[in-house]
Coordinates of C-alpha atoms and ligand atoms in Angstrom, one line a residue:
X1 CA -26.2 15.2 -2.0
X2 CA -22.7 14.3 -1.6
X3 CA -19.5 14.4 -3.5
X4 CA -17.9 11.9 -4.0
X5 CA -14.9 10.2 -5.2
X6 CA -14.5 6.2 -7.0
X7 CA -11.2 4.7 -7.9
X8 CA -11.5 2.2 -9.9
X9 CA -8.0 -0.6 -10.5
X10 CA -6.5 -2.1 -13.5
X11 CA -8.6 -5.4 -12.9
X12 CA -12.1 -3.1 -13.1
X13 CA -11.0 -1.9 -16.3
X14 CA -9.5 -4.5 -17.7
X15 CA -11.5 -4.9 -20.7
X16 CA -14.5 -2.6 -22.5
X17 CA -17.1 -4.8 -21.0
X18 CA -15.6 -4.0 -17.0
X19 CA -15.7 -0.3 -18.3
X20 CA -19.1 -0.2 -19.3
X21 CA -20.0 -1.8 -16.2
X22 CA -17.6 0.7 -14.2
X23 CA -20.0 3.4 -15.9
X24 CA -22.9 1.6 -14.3
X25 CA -21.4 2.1 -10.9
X26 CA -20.9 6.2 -12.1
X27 CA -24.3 6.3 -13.0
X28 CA -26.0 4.5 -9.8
X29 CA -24.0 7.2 -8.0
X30 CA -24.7 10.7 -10.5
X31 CA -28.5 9.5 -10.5
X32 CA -28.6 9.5 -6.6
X33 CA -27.6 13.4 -7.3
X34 CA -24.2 13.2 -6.0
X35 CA -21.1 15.0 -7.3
X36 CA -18.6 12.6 -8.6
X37 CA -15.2 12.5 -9.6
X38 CA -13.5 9.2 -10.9
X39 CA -10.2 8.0 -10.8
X40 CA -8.7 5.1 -12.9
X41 CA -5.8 3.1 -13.2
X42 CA -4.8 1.6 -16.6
X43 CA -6.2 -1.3 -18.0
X44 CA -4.6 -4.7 -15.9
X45 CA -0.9 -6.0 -17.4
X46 CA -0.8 -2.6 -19.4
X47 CA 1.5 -1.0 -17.0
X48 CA 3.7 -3.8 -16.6
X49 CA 3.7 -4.2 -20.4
X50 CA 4.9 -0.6 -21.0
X51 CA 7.2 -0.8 -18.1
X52 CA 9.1 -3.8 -20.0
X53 CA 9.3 -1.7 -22.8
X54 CA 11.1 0.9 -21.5
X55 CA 13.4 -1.7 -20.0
X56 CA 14.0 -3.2 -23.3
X57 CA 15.5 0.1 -24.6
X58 CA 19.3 0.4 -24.9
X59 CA 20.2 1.8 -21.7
X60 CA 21.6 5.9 -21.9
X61 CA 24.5 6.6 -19.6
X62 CA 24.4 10.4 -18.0
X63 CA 20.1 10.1 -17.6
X64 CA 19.0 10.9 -13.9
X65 CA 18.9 7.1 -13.2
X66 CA 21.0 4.6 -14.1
X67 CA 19.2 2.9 -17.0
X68 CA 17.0 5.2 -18.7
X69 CA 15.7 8.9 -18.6
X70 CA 13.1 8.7 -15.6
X71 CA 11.3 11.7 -17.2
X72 CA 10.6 9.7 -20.3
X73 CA 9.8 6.6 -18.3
X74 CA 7.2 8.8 -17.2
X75 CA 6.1 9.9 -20.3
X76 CA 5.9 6.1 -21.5
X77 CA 4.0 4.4 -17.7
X78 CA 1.4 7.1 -17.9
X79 CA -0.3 6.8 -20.9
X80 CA -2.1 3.7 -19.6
X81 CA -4.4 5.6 -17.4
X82 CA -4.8 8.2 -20.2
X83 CA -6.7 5.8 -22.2
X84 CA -8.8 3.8 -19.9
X85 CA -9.6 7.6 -19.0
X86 CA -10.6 8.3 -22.2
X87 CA -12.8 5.0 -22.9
X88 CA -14.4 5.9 -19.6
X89 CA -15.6 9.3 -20.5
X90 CA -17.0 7.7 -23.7
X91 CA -18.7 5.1 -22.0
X92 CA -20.4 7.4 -19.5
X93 CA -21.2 9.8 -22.0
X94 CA -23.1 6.7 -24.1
X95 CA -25.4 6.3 -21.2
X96 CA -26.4 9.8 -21.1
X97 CA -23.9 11.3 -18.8
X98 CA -22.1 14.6 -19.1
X99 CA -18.4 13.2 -18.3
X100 CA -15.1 14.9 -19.3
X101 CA -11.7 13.2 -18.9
X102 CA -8.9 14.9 -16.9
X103 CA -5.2 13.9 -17.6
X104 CA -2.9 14.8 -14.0
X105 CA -1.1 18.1 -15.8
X106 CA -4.8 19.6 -16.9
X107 CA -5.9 19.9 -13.8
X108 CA -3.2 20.4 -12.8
X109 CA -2.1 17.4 -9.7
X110 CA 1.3 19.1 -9.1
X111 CA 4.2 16.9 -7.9
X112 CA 7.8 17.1 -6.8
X113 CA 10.6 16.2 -8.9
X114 CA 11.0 12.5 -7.9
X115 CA 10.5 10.8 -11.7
X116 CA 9.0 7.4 -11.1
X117 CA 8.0 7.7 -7.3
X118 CA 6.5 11.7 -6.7
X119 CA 4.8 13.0 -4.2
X120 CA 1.7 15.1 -4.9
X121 CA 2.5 18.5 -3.6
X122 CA -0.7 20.4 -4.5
X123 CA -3.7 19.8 -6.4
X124 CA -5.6 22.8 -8.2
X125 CA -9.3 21.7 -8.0
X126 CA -11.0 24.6 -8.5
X127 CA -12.5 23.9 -12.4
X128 CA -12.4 20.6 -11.6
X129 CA -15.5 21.4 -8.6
X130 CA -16.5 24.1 -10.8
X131 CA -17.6 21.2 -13.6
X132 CA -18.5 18.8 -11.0
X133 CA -21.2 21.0 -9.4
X134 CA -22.6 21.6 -13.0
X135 CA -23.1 17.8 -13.1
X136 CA -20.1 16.6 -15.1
X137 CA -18.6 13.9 -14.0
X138 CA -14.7 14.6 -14.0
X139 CA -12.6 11.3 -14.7
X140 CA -9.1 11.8 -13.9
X141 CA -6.2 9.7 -15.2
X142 CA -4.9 8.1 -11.8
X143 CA -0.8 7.8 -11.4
X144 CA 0.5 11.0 -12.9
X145 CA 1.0 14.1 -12.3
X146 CA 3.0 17.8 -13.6
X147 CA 6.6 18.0 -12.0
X148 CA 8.1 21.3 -11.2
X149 CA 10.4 21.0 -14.6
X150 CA 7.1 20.8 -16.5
X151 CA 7.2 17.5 -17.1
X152 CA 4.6 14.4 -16.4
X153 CA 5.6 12.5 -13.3
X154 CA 4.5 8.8 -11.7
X155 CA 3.1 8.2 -8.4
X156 CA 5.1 4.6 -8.2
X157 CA 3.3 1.7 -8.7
X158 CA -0.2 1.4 -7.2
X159 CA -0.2 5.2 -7.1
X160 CA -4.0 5.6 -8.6
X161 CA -4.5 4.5 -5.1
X162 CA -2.8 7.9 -4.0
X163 CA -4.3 10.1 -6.8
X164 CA -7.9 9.2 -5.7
X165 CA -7.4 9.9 -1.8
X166 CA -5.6 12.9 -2.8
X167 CA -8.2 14.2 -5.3
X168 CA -10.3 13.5 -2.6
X169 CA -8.8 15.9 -0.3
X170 CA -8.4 18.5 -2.5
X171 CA -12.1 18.6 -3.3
X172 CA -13.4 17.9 0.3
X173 CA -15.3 14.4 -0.5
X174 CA -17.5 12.9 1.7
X175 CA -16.0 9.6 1.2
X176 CA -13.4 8.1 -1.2
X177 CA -14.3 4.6 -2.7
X178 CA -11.5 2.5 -4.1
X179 CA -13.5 -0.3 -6.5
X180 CA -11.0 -3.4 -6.8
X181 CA -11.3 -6.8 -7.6
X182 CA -11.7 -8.0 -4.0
X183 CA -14.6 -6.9 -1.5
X184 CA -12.9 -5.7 1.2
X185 CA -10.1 -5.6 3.5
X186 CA -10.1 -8.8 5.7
X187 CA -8.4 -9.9 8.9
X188 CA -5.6 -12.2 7.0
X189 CA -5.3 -13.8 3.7
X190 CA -8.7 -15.6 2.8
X191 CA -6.1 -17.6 0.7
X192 CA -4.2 -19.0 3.6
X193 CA -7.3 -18.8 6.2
X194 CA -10.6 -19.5 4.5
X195 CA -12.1 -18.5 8.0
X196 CA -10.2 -14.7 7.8
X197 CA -13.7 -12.3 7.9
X198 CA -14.1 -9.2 5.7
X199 CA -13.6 -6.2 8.5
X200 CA -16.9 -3.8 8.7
X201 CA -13.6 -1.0 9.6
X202 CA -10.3 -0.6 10.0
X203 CA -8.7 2.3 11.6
X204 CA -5.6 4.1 9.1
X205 CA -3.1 3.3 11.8
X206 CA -3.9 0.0 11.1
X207 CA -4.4 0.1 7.7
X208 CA -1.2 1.5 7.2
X209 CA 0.5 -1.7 9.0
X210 CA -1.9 -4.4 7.0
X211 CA -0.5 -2.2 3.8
X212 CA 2.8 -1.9 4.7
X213 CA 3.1 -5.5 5.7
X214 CA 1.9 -7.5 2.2
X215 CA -1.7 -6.8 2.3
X216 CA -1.8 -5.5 -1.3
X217 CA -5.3 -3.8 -1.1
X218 CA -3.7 -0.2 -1.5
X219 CA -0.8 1.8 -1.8
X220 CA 0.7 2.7 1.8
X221 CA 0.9 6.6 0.3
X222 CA -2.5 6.6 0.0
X223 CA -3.4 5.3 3.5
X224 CA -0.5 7.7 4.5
X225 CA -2.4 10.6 3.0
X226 CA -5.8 9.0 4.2
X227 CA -4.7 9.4 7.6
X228 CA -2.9 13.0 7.3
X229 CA -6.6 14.1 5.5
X230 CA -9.2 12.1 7.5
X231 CA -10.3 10.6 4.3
X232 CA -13.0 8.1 4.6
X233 CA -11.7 5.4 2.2
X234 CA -13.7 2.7 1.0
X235 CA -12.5 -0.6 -0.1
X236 CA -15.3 -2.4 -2.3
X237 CA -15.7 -4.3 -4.9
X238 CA -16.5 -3.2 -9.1
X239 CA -17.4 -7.0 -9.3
X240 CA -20.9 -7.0 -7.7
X241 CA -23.7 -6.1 -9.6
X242 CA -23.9 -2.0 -9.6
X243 CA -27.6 -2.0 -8.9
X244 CA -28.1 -4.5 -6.3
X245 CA -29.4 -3.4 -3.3
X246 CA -27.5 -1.2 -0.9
X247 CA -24.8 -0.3 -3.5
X248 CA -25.7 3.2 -3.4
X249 CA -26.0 3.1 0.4
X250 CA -24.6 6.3 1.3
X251 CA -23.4 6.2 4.7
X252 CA -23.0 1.8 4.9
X253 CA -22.1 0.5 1.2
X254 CA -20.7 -2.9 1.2
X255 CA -17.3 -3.1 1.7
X256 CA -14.2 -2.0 4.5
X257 CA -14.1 1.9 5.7
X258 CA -10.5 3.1 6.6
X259 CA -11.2 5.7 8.9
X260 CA -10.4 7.3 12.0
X261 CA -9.8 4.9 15.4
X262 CA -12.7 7.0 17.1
X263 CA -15.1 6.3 14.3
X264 CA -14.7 3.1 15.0
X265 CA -16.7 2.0 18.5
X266 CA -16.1 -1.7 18.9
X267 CA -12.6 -2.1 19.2
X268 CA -11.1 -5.4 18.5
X269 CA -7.5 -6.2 20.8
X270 CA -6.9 -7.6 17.4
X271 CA -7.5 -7.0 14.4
X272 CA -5.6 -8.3 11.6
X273 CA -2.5 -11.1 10.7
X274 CA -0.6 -9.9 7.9
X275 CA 2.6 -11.2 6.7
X276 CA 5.3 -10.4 4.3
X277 CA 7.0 -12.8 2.8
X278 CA 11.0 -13.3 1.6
X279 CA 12.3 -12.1 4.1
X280 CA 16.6 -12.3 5.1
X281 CA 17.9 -12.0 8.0
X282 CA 21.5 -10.9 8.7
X283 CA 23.5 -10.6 11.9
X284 CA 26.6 -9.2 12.9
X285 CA 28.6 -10.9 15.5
X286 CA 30.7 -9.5 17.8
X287 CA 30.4 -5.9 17.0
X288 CA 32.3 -3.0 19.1
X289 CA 29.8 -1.8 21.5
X290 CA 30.9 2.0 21.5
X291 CA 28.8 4.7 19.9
X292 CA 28.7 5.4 16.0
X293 CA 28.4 1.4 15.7
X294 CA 24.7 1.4 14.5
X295 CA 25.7 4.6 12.7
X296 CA 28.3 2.7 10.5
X297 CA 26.5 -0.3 10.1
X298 CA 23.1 1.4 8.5
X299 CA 24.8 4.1 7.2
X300 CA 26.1 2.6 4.4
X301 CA 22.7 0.3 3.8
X302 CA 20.8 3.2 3.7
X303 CA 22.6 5.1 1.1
X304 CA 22.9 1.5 -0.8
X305 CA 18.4 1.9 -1.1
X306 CA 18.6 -1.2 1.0
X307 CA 15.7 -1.4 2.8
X308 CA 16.0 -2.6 6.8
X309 CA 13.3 -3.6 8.1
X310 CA 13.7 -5.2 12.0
X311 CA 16.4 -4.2 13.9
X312 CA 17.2 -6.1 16.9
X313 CA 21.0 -5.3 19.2
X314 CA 21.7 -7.2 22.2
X315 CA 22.4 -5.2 25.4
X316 CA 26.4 -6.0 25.7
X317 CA 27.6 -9.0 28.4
X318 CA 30.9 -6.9 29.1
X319 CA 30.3 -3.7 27.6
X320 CA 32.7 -4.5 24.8
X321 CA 31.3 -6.6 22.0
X322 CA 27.6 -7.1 20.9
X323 CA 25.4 -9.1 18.5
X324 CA 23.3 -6.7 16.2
X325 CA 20.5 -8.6 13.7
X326 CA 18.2 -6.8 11.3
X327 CA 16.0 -8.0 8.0
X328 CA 16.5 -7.1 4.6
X329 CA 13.9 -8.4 1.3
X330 CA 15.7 -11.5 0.3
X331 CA 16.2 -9.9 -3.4
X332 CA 18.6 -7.2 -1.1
X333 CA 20.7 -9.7 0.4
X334 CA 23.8 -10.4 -1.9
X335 CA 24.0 -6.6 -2.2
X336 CA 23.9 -6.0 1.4
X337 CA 26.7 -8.5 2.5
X338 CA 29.0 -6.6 0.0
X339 CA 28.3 -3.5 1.6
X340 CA 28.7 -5.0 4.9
X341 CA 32.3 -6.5 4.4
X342 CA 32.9 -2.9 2.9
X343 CA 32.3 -1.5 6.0
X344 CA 34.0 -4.0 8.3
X345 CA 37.2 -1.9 8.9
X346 CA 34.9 1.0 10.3
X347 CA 32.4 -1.2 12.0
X348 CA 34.6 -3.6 13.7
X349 CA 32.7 -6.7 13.8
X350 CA 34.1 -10.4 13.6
X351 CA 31.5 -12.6 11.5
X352 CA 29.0 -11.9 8.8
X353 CA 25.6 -14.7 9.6
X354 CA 22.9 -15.1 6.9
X355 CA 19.8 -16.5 6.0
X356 CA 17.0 -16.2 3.5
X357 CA 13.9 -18.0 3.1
X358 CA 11.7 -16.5 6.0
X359 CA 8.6 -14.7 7.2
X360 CA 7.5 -12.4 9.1
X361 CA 3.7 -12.7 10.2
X362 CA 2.7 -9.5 12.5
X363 CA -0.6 -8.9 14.4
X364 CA -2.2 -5.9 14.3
X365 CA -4.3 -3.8 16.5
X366 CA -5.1 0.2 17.9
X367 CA -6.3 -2.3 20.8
X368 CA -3.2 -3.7 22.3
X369 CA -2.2 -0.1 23.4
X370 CA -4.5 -0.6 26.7
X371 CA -4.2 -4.7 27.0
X372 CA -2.0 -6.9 28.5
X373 CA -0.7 -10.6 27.3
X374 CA -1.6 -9.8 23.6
X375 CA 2.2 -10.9 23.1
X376 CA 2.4 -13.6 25.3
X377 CA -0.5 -15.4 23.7
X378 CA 0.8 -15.0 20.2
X379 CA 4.3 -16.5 21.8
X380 CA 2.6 -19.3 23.6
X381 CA 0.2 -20.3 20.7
X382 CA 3.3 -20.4 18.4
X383 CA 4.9 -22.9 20.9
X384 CA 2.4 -25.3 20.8
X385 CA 3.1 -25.4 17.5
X386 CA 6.4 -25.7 17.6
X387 CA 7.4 -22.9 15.4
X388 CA 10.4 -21.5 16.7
X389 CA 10.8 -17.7 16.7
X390 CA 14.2 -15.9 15.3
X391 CA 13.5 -12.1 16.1
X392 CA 10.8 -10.4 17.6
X393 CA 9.8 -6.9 17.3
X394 CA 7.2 -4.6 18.7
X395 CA 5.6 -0.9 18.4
X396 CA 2.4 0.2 20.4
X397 CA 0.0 -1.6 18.1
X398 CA 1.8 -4.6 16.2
X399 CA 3.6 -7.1 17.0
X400 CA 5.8 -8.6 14.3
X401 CA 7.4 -12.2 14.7
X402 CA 10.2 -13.2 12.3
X403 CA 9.9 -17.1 11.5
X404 CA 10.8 -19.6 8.9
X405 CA 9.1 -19.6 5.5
X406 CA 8.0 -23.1 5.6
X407 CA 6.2 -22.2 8.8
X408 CA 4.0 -19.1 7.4
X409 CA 0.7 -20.7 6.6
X410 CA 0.5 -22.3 9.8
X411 CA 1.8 -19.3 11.7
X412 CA -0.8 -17.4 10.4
X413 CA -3.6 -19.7 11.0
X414 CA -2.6 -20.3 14.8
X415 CA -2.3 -16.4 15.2
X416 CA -5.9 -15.8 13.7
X417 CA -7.7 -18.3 15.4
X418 CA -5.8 -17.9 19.0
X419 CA -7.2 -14.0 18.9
X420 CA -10.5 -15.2 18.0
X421 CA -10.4 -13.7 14.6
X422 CA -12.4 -16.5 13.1
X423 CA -15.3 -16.5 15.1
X424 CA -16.7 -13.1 15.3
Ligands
LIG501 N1 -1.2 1.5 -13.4 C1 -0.3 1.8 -12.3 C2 0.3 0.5 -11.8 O1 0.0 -0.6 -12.3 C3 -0.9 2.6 -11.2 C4 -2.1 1.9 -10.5 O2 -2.7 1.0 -11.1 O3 -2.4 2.2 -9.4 O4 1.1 0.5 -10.9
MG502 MG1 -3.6 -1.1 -7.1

């Protein structure tokens, strides 16, 4: 017997036929005597729909943000996974199952005050693993949760994602299963490289980077959280049929396990390409090289909610004036330059360089810590190519390559193929 918890996304429940066959994959799962708690997002497009809605409202000057109420955002963006909870429960309980359907403030999934992008803070499980050791089956709305003022607050988008992995850890799950419309997690885009291979594992660290970098599998929270907990996350598929064989496999189900780096035996140098696309790149030229500089330049960005991604300064020729370059998401551009020549007097730079319209494709791996060259061979395969390279950055297990957008499909092929991702 195990407990364990299933996530299941908008696509999976997009219709009353997906649910009833989401209650099949419940069922394979309660009959093999486990203890199981479901999460769900709302039905696909409904979010989006209600978020419009909101948006469509007059806007209310003196609200905590500066178009609406962000409390009664909330109140509007949850109710989607309030009724796919619901229709669950129903569906479960027409094939025989004892089910009961948990909005976030009953149980209660406590969050801070951040309206539209909380943080769980606690989770009170106890009644929820009282019911689920008498055999009910527990389906939780996924997204929401009870702020300090009382109030229903949002995860941010994708945050069923985070609910599941955090539900998870509140009730000590064996494993956490996220069910999406894909099978897996897989060393690049199967859209770009039809060759990229669905991994067996994936270490968080990794995951995190794949996440974080445009692989849109699952919120980086709840890989964030994964990795804080020791969650073993799976990444599978509601598509397959619920009772073919090995779907109930309890210690190898089809699909990806995020997990620990020592859990994982065979380690890869490499083992994913991701990319993120739209990328702008801006540089500063001729900045004073004294300290405070970075201080003044980021400063101002940062309390803008402009995101900066790469960061690149030049070491000075004369100790008096340097180059400093650093990405921002294209959409951030236009609002960045105007901060920038806001902050000229204090910065002390001489000309403002930009350019939109780029990529940056990163390869991943836990197994470059302890191997040489992994950098020069992604340099080298790029110059046969004859992609030029614009910034270059690097942590302990990534290496991320900023490019031009008309390059990234080919970019990301080269990469895949050069570490032997498309033969294994
Ligand atoms: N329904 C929410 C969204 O679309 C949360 C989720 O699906 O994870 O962002
Ligand atoms: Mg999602």
């Amino acid at each position: 017997m195990a407990r364990i918890v299933m996530k299941f996304g908008g696509t999976s429940v997009a219709d009353l036929d997906r649910i009833h066959n989401v209650a099949r994959h419940v069922k394979r799962e309660v009959d093999a005597g486990h203890e199981v708690a479901v999460v769900v997002s709302a039905m696909s497009g409904k979010t989006n729909e209600l978020v419009a809605w909101v948006q469509g409202m007059p806007k209310v000057t003196g609200a905590n943000s500066p178009f609406y109420d962000a409390r009664e955002y909330d109140a509007i963006v949850a109710s989607g996974e309030l009724v796919t909870a619901g229709l669950l429960a129903i569906a479960l309980q027409s094939m025989g199952i004892d089910a009961r359907s948990w909005q976030g403030w009953q149980i209660p999934i406590k969050t801070d005050n951040a309206h539209g992008a909380a943080r769980i803070l606690d989770i009170e499980g106890s009644e929820m693993i009282r019911r689920m050791g008498e055999g009910q089956v527990a389906v939780v709305a996924g997204f929401q949760g009870l702020g300090p003022d009382n109030r229903v607050a949002t995860l941010g988008r994708g945050g069923s994602d985070t609910s599941a992995v955090a539900i998870a850890a509140a009730v000590k799950a064996d494993r956490c299963d996220i069910y999406t419309d894909v099978d897996g997690v897989y060393t690049t885009d199967p859209r770009i490289e039809p060759k990229a291979r669905r991994l067996k594992k994936i270490a968080f660290e990794e995951m995190l980077e794949m996440a974080s970098l445009g692989a849109k599998v699952l919120q980086v929270r709840s890989v964030e959280l994964a990795m804080v907990h020791k969650v073993r996350t799976f990444v599978r598929s509601s598509f397959e049929d619920p009772d073919a064989p090995g779907m109930g496999d309890l210690l190898n189900p089809p699909g990806t396990l995020i997990c620990d780096e020592e859990e994982i035996v065979e380690q890869e140098v490499v083992t994913g390409i991701a990319y993120a696309k739209d990328e702008a790149q801006i540089s500063l030229r001729r900045v004073a090289d004294r300290p405070g500089v970075s201080a003044a330049i980021f400063g101002p960005l940062a309390e803008s909610h402009i995101n900066v991604d790469m960061i690149v300064q030049n070491i000075s020729e004369d100790g008096s004036k340097t180059d400093m370059t650093f990405t921002v998401p294209s959409g951030d551009m236009e609002k960045a330059l105007r901060v920038l020549e806001g902050a000229k007097e204090q910065v002390g730079f001489d000309v403002i360089q930009h350019e939109t319209g780029l990529v940056k494709v990163s390869v991943i791996g836990i197994g470059m810590r302890s191997h040489a060259g992994v950098a020069a061979s992604a340099f080298r395969a790029l110059a046969d190519k004859g992609i030029n390279i614009k910034a270059i950055t690097t942590s302990e297990i990534k290496i991320s390559i900023l490019i031009d957008g008309a390059y990234a499909e080919l970019a990301v092929r080269t990469l895949h193929s050069v570490y032997g991702l498309d033969k294994k």
